[in-house]
CSV table of C-alpha atoms in Angstrom, one decimal:
chain,number,residue,atom,x,y,z
C,1,MET,CA,-85.0,82.4,23.8
C,2,THR,CA,-86.9,83.5,20.3
C,3,THR,CA,-87.6,86.9,19.8
C,4,ALA,CA,-91.0,87.6,17.6
C,5,LEU,CA,-90.7,89.7,14.5
C,6,SER,CA,-93.2,92.0,14.1
C,7,ALA,CA,-94.6,92.0,10.7
C,8,ALA,CA,-94.2,94.9,8.3
C,9,PRO,CA,-96.8,97.2,7.7
C,10,ASP,CA,-99.5,95.8,5.0
C,11,ARG,CA,-99.4,99.1,2.7
C,12,ARG,CA,-101.9,97.7,0.5
C,13,SER,CA,-104.6,97.3,3.6
C,14,GLN,CA,-104.1,101.5,4.3
C,15,ALA,CA,-107.5,103.2,3.3
C,16,ILE,CA,-107.2,105.6,-0.2
C,17,PRO,CA,-106.6,109.1,1.3
C,18,ALA,CA,-110.6,110.4,1.2
C,19,VAL,CA,-109.1,113.3,-1.0
C,20,LEU,CA,-106.3,112.6,-3.5
C,21,PRO,CA,-103.2,114.8,-3.8
C,22,GLU,CA,-102.8,117.1,-6.4
C,23,PRO,CA,-100.5,116.3,-9.1
C,24,GLU,CA,-98.2,119.1,-8.8
C,25,HIS,CA,-94.5,118.9,-6.9
C,26,TRP,CA,-91.4,120.0,-7.0
C,27,LEU,CA,-88.8,119.1,-10.3
C,28,THR,CA,-85.2,119.3,-9.9
C,29,ARG,CA,-84.0,119.9,-13.3
C,30,ARG,CA,-79.7,120.5,-14.0
C,31,GLY,CA,-79.4,121.7,-10.2
C,32,ARG,CA,-82.4,123.9,-10.2
C,33,GLU,CA,-85.7,123.6,-8.9
C,34,LEU,CA,-88.8,124.2,-10.7
C,35,ARG,CA,-92.5,123.9,-9.6
C,36,VAL,CA,-94.7,121.5,-12.1
C,37,ARG,CA,-98.2,120.7,-12.4
C,38,VAL,CA,-99.3,118.0,-14.4
C,39,GLU,CA,-102.7,117.7,-16.4
C,40,LEU,CA,-104.0,114.9,-18.4
C,41,LEU,CA,-105.0,115.9,-22.5
C,42,ASP,CA,-108.2,113.6,-22.7
C,43,ALA,CA,-108.7,113.5,-26.1
C,44,ALA,CA,-110.0,110.7,-28.1
C,45,ALA,CA,-107.1,110.7,-30.8
C,46,ASP,CA,-103.7,112.9,-30.2
C,47,SER,CA,-104.2,112.7,-26.4
C,48,GLY,CA,-101.0,113.5,-23.9
C,49,TYR,CA,-100.0,115.2,-21.4
C,50,VAL,CA,-99.9,119.5,-20.2
C,51,LEU,CA,-97.1,120.1,-17.7
C,52,ILE,CA,-97.2,123.7,-16.1
C,53,PHE,CA,-94.0,124.8,-15.3
C,54,GLY,CA,-94.2,127.9,-12.3
C,55,ASP,CA,-97.1,130.3,-12.2
C,56,LEU,CA,-99.4,130.6,-14.9
C,57,ALA,CA,-101.3,133.3,-12.7
C,58,ASP,CA,-98.2,135.7,-12.3
C,59,ALA,CA,-97.2,135.1,-15.8
C,60,ARG,CA,-100.4,136.4,-17.1
C,61,ASP,CA,-101.0,139.5,-14.4
C,62,LYS,CA,-97.4,140.5,-15.9
C,63,GLY,CA,-99.2,140.5,-19.5
C,64,ARG,CA,-96.3,138.2,-20.4
C,65,PRO,CA,-97.7,135.4,-22.7
C,66,PRO,CA,-95.7,132.0,-21.8
C,67,LEU,CA,-93.4,129.9,-23.9
C,68,VAL,CA,-95.2,126.4,-25.1
C,69,ARG,CA,-93.8,123.4,-26.6
C,70,LEU,CA,-96.2,121.1,-28.7
C,71,HIS,CA,-94.2,118.1,-28.1
C,72,SER,CA,-94.6,114.5,-29.2
C,73,ARG,CA,-93.5,112.1,-27.9
C,74,CYS,CA,-90.1,110.4,-29.4
C,75,LEU,CA,-88.5,107.5,-27.6
C,76,TYR,CA,-85.5,107.2,-29.8
C,77,GLY,CA,-84.8,111.2,-28.9
C,78,ASP,CA,-86.0,111.7,-25.7
C,79,ALA,CA,-85.7,108.9,-23.8
C,80,LEU,CA,-82.5,106.8,-25.8
C,81,GLU,CA,-80.7,110.4,-27.1
C,82,SER,CA,-80.7,109.1,-30.5
C,83,ASP,CA,-78.2,111.6,-33.0
C,84,ASP,CA,-80.6,111.1,-35.6
C,85,CYS,CA,-83.3,113.3,-35.3
C,86,ASP,CA,-83.8,116.6,-33.6
C,87,CYS,CA,-86.4,115.7,-31.4
C,88,GLY,CA,-84.2,115.4,-28.1
C,89,PRO,CA,-82.3,118.3,-28.5
C,90,GLU,CA,-85.4,120.3,-29.3
C,91,LEU,CA,-87.1,119.1,-25.8
C,92,ARG,CA,-83.7,119.8,-23.9
C,93,LEU,CA,-83.5,123.7,-25.7
C,94,ALA,CA,-87.2,123.9,-25.1
C,95,MET,CA,-87.1,122.9,-21.0
C,96,ASP,CA,-84.0,125.3,-20.9
C,97,LEU,CA,-86.0,128.3,-22.2
C,98,ILE,CA,-89.0,127.5,-19.6
C,99,GLN,CA,-86.4,127.1,-17.1
C,100,ALA,CA,-84.6,130.6,-17.5
C,101,ALA,CA,-88.2,132.0,-17.9
C,102,GLY,CA,-89.5,130.2,-14.6
C,103,VAL,CA,-93.1,129.7,-15.9
C,104,GLY,CA,-94.2,127.9,-19.3
C,105,ILE,CA,-95.9,124.9,-20.7
C,106,LEU,CA,-94.9,121.6,-22.1
C,107,VAL,CA,-97.6,119.8,-24.0
C,108,TYR,CA,-96.3,116.3,-24.0
C,109,LEU,CA,-98.6,114.4,-27.0
C,110,GLU,CA,-98.7,110.8,-27.6
C,111,GLN,CA,-97.7,111.3,-31.2
C,112,GLU,CA,-94.8,108.8,-31.6
C,113,GLY,CA,-93.9,108.7,-35.7
C,114,ARG,CA,-95.9,111.2,-36.4
C,115,GLY,CA,-98.7,109.9,-35.3
C,116,GLU,CA,-98.6,106.7,-36.7
C,117,GLY,CA,-96.7,104.4,-33.6
C,118,LEU,CA,-93.2,103.3,-32.9
C,119,LEU,CA,-93.7,100.1,-35.2
C,120,VAL,CA,-94.3,102.1,-38.2
C,121,LYS,CA,-91.3,104.0,-37.4
C,122,ALA,CA,-89.1,101.8,-37.4
C,123,GLN,CA,-90.4,100.2,-40.6
C,124,GLY,CA,-90.2,103.4,-42.0
C,125,LEU,CA,-86.3,103.8,-41.0
C,126,ARG,CA,-85.5,100.4,-42.2
C,127,LEU,CA,-87.0,101.6,-45.8
C,128,SER,CA,-85.2,104.8,-45.8
C,129,GLU,CA,-82.4,102.7,-45.2
C,130,ASP,CA,-82.6,100.4,-48.2
C,131,GLU,CA,-84.2,102.7,-50.4
C,132,GLY,CA,-82.3,105.8,-49.7
C,133,VAL,CA,-85.5,107.6,-49.4
C,134,ASP,CA,-86.7,109.8,-46.7
C,135,THR,CA,-89.2,108.9,-43.6
C,136,PHE,CA,-91.3,111.0,-45.6
C,137,HIS,CA,-91.4,108.8,-48.7
C,138,SER,CA,-90.9,105.8,-46.8
C,139,TYR,CA,-94.3,106.1,-45.3
C,140,GLU,CA,-95.7,106.5,-48.7
C,141,ARG,CA,-94.4,103.2,-49.1
C,142,LEU,CA,-95.9,101.8,-46.2
C,143,GLY,CA,-99.3,103.3,-47.3
C,144,LYS,CA,-99.2,105.9,-44.5
C,145,THR,CA,-99.4,109.8,-44.9
C,146,HIS,CA,-96.5,112.2,-44.4
C,147,ASP,CA,-98.0,113.2,-40.9
C,148,SER,CA,-100.8,112.6,-39.2
C,149,ARG,CA,-100.6,114.6,-36.7
C,150,SER,CA,-103.0,116.7,-35.0
C,151,PHE,CA,-102.8,120.0,-32.6
C,152,GLN,CA,-106.2,120.8,-32.6
C,153,ALA,CA,-106.8,119.6,-29.0
C,154,ALA,CA,-104.1,120.7,-27.6
C,155,ALA,CA,-104.8,124.2,-29.1
C,156,CYS,CA,-108.2,124.2,-27.3
C,157,TYR,CA,-106.9,123.0,-24.1
C,158,LEU,CA,-104.6,126.1,-24.3
C,159,ARG,CA,-107.8,128.1,-24.6
C,160,ASP,CA,-110.7,126.9,-22.9
C,161,THR,CA,-108.9,125.3,-19.9
C,162,LEU,CA,-105.9,127.2,-19.5
C,163,LYS,CA,-107.7,130.7,-20.6
C,164,LEU,CA,-105.1,131.6,-22.8
C,165,THR,CA,-105.1,134.0,-25.2
C,166,SER,CA,-101.5,134.5,-26.2
C,167,VAL,CA,-98.5,132.3,-26.5
C,168,ARG,CA,-94.9,132.0,-27.1
C,169,LEU,CA,-94.8,128.9,-29.1
C,170,MET,CA,-91.2,127.3,-29.7
C,171,THR,CA,-91.4,125.5,-32.6
C,172,ASN,CA,-90.5,125.7,-36.4
C,173,SER,CA,-93.4,124.1,-37.7
C,174,PRO,CA,-96.1,125.9,-39.4
C,175,HIS,CA,-98.6,123.7,-38.9
C,176,LYS,CA,-98.6,124.1,-34.7
C,177,ILE,CA,-98.7,127.8,-35.6
C,178,LYS,CA,-101.5,126.8,-37.5
C,179,ALA,CA,-103.5,124.8,-35.1
C,180,LEU,CA,-102.9,127.8,-32.5
C,181,THR,CA,-103.9,130.6,-34.3
C,182,ASP,CA,-107.2,128.6,-35.8
C,183,ALA,CA,-108.2,128.5,-32.2
C,184,GLY,CA,-107.9,132.2,-32.0
C,185,LEU,CA,-104.7,132.2,-30.2
C,186,LEU,CA,-102.5,135.0,-30.8
C,187,VAL,CA,-98.6,133.3,-31.7
C,188,GLY,CA,-95.5,134.8,-31.2
C,189,ARG,CA,-92.9,131.9,-32.6
C,190,VAL,CA,-89.7,131.5,-30.7
C,191,PRO,CA,-87.7,129.4,-33.0
C,192,LEU,CA,-86.1,126.0,-31.9
C,193,GLU,CA,-82.9,125.1,-33.7
C,194,THR,CA,-80.6,123.0,-32.6
C,195,PRO,CA,-77.6,121.3,-34.8
C,196,PRO,CA,-77.8,118.5,-36.4
C,197,GLN,CA,-76.3,115.5,-34.4
C,198,SER,CA,-75.8,113.0,-37.2
C,199,ASP,CA,-75.8,113.0,-41.1
C,200,ARG,CA,-79.3,111.4,-41.0
C,201,ALA,CA,-80.7,114.1,-38.7
C,202,ARG,CA,-79.2,116.7,-41.3
C,203,ARG,CA,-81.3,114.7,-44.3
C,204,TYR,CA,-84.3,114.4,-41.8
C,205,LEU,CA,-84.3,118.6,-41.1
C,206,GLU,CA,-83.8,119.0,-44.7
C,207,ALA,CA,-86.6,116.8,-46.0
C,208,LYS,CA,-89.0,118.6,-43.0
C,209,GLN,CA,-87.8,121.9,-44.3
C,210,ARG,CA,-88.6,120.8,-48.2
C,211,ILE,CA,-91.7,118.8,-47.7
C,212,ARG,CA,-93.3,120.1,-44.4
C,213,GLY,CA,-92.1,123.5,-44.7
C,214,HIS,CA,-90.3,123.7,-41.2
C,215,GLU,CA,-88.4,127.1,-41.2
C,216,LEU,CA,-84.9,126.9,-40.6
C,217,ALA,CA,-82.0,129.6,-41.1
C,218,GLU,CA,-79.1,128.1,-42.6
C,219,ALA,CA,-77.3,131.3,-42.0
C,220,LEU,CA,-77.5,129.9,-38.0
C,221,SER,CA,-76.0,126.5,-39.0
C,222,ARG,CA,-73.1,128.4,-40.2
C,223,ALA,CA,-72.7,130.5,-37.2
C,224,GLU,CA,-72.7,127.4,-34.6
C,225,VAL,CA,-69.7,125.5,-36.9
C,226,ALA,CA,-68.0,129.2,-36.4
C,227,LEU,CA,-68.4,129.0,-32.9
C,228,HIS,CA,-66.9,125.7,-32.8
C,229,GLU,CA,-64.0,126.8,-35.0
C,230,THR,CA,-63.5,129.5,-32.7
C,231,GLU,CA,-63.6,127.6,-29.5
C,232,ALA,CA,-61.1,125.1,-30.6
C,233,ALA,CA,-58.6,128.1,-32.0
C,234,LEU,CA,-59.0,129.4,-28.3
C,235,LEU,CA,-58.2,126.5,-26.6
C,236,LYS,CA,-55.2,126.0,-29.1
C,237,THR,CA,-54.0,129.1,-27.4
C,238,GLY,CA,-53.8,127.5,-24.0
C,239,VAL,CA,-51.2,125.1,-25.0
C,240,ALA,CA,-47.7,125.6,-23.7
C,241,PHE,CA,-45.4,126.2,-27.0
C,242,THR,CA,-42.0,125.4,-27.6
C,243,ASP,CA,-41.9,128.0,-30.2
C,244,ALA,CA,-43.0,131.4,-30.3
C,245,ALA,CA,-43.1,131.8,-34.2
C,246,GLU,CA,-46.0,128.4,-33.4
C,247,ALA,CA,-47.5,130.3,-30.4
C,248,GLY,CA,-48.1,133.0,-32.6
C,249,ASP,CA,-49.6,131.5,-35.4
C,250,ALA,CA,-52.1,129.8,-32.9
C,251,LEU,CA,-53.3,133.3,-31.7
C,252,HIS,CA,-53.8,134.9,-35.2
C,253,ASP,CA,-55.9,131.6,-35.7
C,254,ALA,CA,-57.6,132.7,-32.8
C,255,ASP,CA,-58.4,136.0,-33.5
C,256,ARG,CA,-59.4,135.1,-37.3
C,257,ALA,CA,-61.8,132.3,-36.0
C,258,LEU,CA,-63.3,135.0,-34.0
C,259,HIS,CA,-64.3,137.4,-36.5
C,260,LYS,CA,-65.5,134.6,-39.0
C,261,ALA,CA,-67.9,133.7,-36.3
C,262,ASP,CA,-68.5,137.3,-35.2
C,263,ARG,CA,-69.9,137.6,-39.1
C,264,ALA,CA,-71.6,134.4,-39.4
C,265,LEU,CA,-73.3,135.8,-36.0
C,266,HIS,CA,-74.8,138.9,-37.7
C,267,GLU,CA,-75.6,136.7,-40.9
C,268,ALA,CA,-77.9,134.6,-38.6
C,269,ASP,CA,-79.6,137.5,-37.2
C,270,GLU,CA,-80.3,139.1,-40.6
C,271,ALA,CA,-81.4,135.8,-41.7
C,272,LEU,CA,-83.5,135.2,-38.6
C,273,HIS,CA,-85.4,138.7,-39.2
C,274,GLU,CA,-86.2,137.5,-42.2
C,275,VAL,CA,-88.5,134.2,-41.4
C,276,PRO,CA,-91.7,134.9,-41.1
C,277,GLY,CA,-93.0,134.8,-36.9
C,278,ALA,CA,-89.1,135.9,-35.9
C,279,PRO,CA,-89.9,139.6,-35.4
C,280,SER,CA,-86.7,141.3,-34.1
C,281,LYS,CA,-88.5,143.6,-31.3
C,282,PRO,CA,-90.8,142.6,-28.5
C,283,ASP,CA,-93.8,143.5,-29.1
C,284,ARG,CA,-97.4,144.0,-27.3
C,285,TYR,CA,-97.8,140.3,-27.7
C,286,GLY,CA,-94.4,138.9,-26.1
C,287,ARG,CA,-92.9,138.4,-29.3
C,288,SER,CA,-89.3,138.5,-29.1
C,289,THR,CA,-85.6,138.2,-31.2
C,290,PRO,CA,-85.1,134.4,-31.6
C,291,ARG,CA,-83.3,133.1,-28.2
C,292,ASN,CA,-80.7,130.8,-30.2
C,293,MET,CA,-78.7,134.0,-31.2
C,294,ALA,CA,-78.4,134.9,-27.4
C,295,TRP,CA,-77.4,131.1,-27.3
C,296,LEU,CA,-74.6,131.5,-29.2
C,297,LEU,CA,-73.0,134.7,-28.0
C,298,ALA,CA,-73.7,133.4,-24.4
C,299,GLY,CA,-71.3,130.5,-25.4
C,300,LEU,CA,-68.9,132.9,-27.2
C,301,SER,CA,-68.4,134.6,-24.1
C,302,CYS,CA,-68.0,131.6,-22.1
C,303,VAL,CA,-65.4,130.1,-24.3
C,304,ALA,CA,-63.3,132.9,-24.3
C,305,ALA,CA,-63.7,134.3,-20.6
C,306,ALA,CA,-62.4,130.5,-19.8
C,307,VAL,CA,-59.6,130.6,-22.2
C,308,ALA,CA,-58.8,134.3,-20.8
C,309,ALA,CA,-58.4,132.4,-17.3
C,310,TRP,CA,-56.5,129.6,-18.1
C,311,LEU,CA,-53.6,131.5,-19.8
C,312,LEU,CA,-53.1,133.1,-16.7
C,313,HIS,CA,-52.2,129.3,-15.3
C,314,VAL,CA,-50.6,128.2,-18.2
C,315,SER,CA,-47.0,128.5,-19.6
C,316,LEU,CA,-46.2,130.8,-22.5
C,317,PRO,CA,-42.8,131.7,-24.4
C,318,PRO,CA,-41.4,135.0,-22.5
C,319,GLN,CA,-42.2,136.9,-25.8
C,320,LEU,CA,-46.2,136.0,-25.6
C,321,PRO,CA,-48.1,136.3,-22.4
C,322,ALA,CA,-48.7,140.2,-23.1
C,323,ALA,CA,-50.0,139.4,-26.5
C,324,ALA,CA,-52.0,136.3,-25.2
C,325,LEU,CA,-53.5,138.1,-22.5
C,326,GLY,CA,-54.3,141.1,-24.6
C,327,LEU,CA,-56.1,139.2,-27.6
C,328,ALA,CA,-58.1,136.9,-24.8
C,329,GLY,CA,-59.4,140.4,-23.4
C,330,PHE,CA,-60.0,141.7,-26.9
C,331,MET,CA,-62.4,138.7,-27.7
C,332,PHE,CA,-63.8,138.9,-24.5
C,333,GLY,CA,-64.7,142.3,-24.2
C,334,ARG,CA,-65.8,142.3,-28.4
C,335,VAL,CA,-68.1,139.3,-27.8
C,336,VAL,CA,-69.8,141.0,-24.4
C,337,THR,CA,-70.0,143.8,-26.6
C,338,VAL,CA,-71.7,142.0,-29.5
C,339,ALA,CA,-74.1,140.3,-27.1
C,340,GLY,CA,-74.8,143.6,-25.2
C,341,GLY,CA,-75.8,144.8,-28.4
C,342,LYS,CA,-78.2,141.8,-29.2
C,343,ALA,CA,-79.5,142.0,-25.9
C,344,SER,CA,-80.4,146.0,-26.6
C,345,GLY,CA,-82.2,145.5,-29.8
């Protein structure tokens, strides 16, 4: 006996809803959910999408300007996770800050290759390899301008469509700040400084600072190097040593690295306070101390706390458990004290 199989419903024949659903939904990122609404930035040039996270009305009612990131599309950095530019790390850091705040705006602009497209970008990178010049000069060799992007359409959208009057702009670019201030917006800058992941990335950051006037704090880079050195020294104290002198040397190295990181963090703090657009205390427009410092301090706290917990479970020579745990406790307490001072200052 043959059983007839019922045909699957043809979804193409189903009627399109009379009212299309709103382009708004929940997004899960790093284990947490965030509400996002997508709007089209329909401009003749420099078009893209506006992603609104959280409740802008709630932020407006509280008088807190929203975090805003104007981000130009970078296939290599955003999707392929290239280490040779800062686009991907900056985007991820911006999203981390938005997610922590619970509300913010990402304007994702179709401006690949500083507005010239992926093909020109690839050609410029090849010229940079062959001739040993930065991509700004390789663009000149290709008959292109250093940067053909405009942020005017994005600025007008924030002002006219979203009805914003002030924002906290996550950027290192004075050109983005100028575009928004020219549109009549009050702008507080939130630096987005990420450590370069390769020599090419470092050279590119230096070229952006030299040619395009990007505001980068060298002291912050030194602080991040000191942070990694501290982490390595702390982790070394978690190894089971066979010689008391060897373990004592490791603890001494960890103590010295911690003080070095502390000094570097204070230098970075002072340097960032001198950067235009990066004031140290919140004002009536919601400008605040750069968040990178808090991230570094939080990183030190986490490392110190993790190693303190680890030392409780490893085998140290009989002569050293008290000293090791005492130093770990001192490190954790010192960093928490510094972090608390930064937060309150």
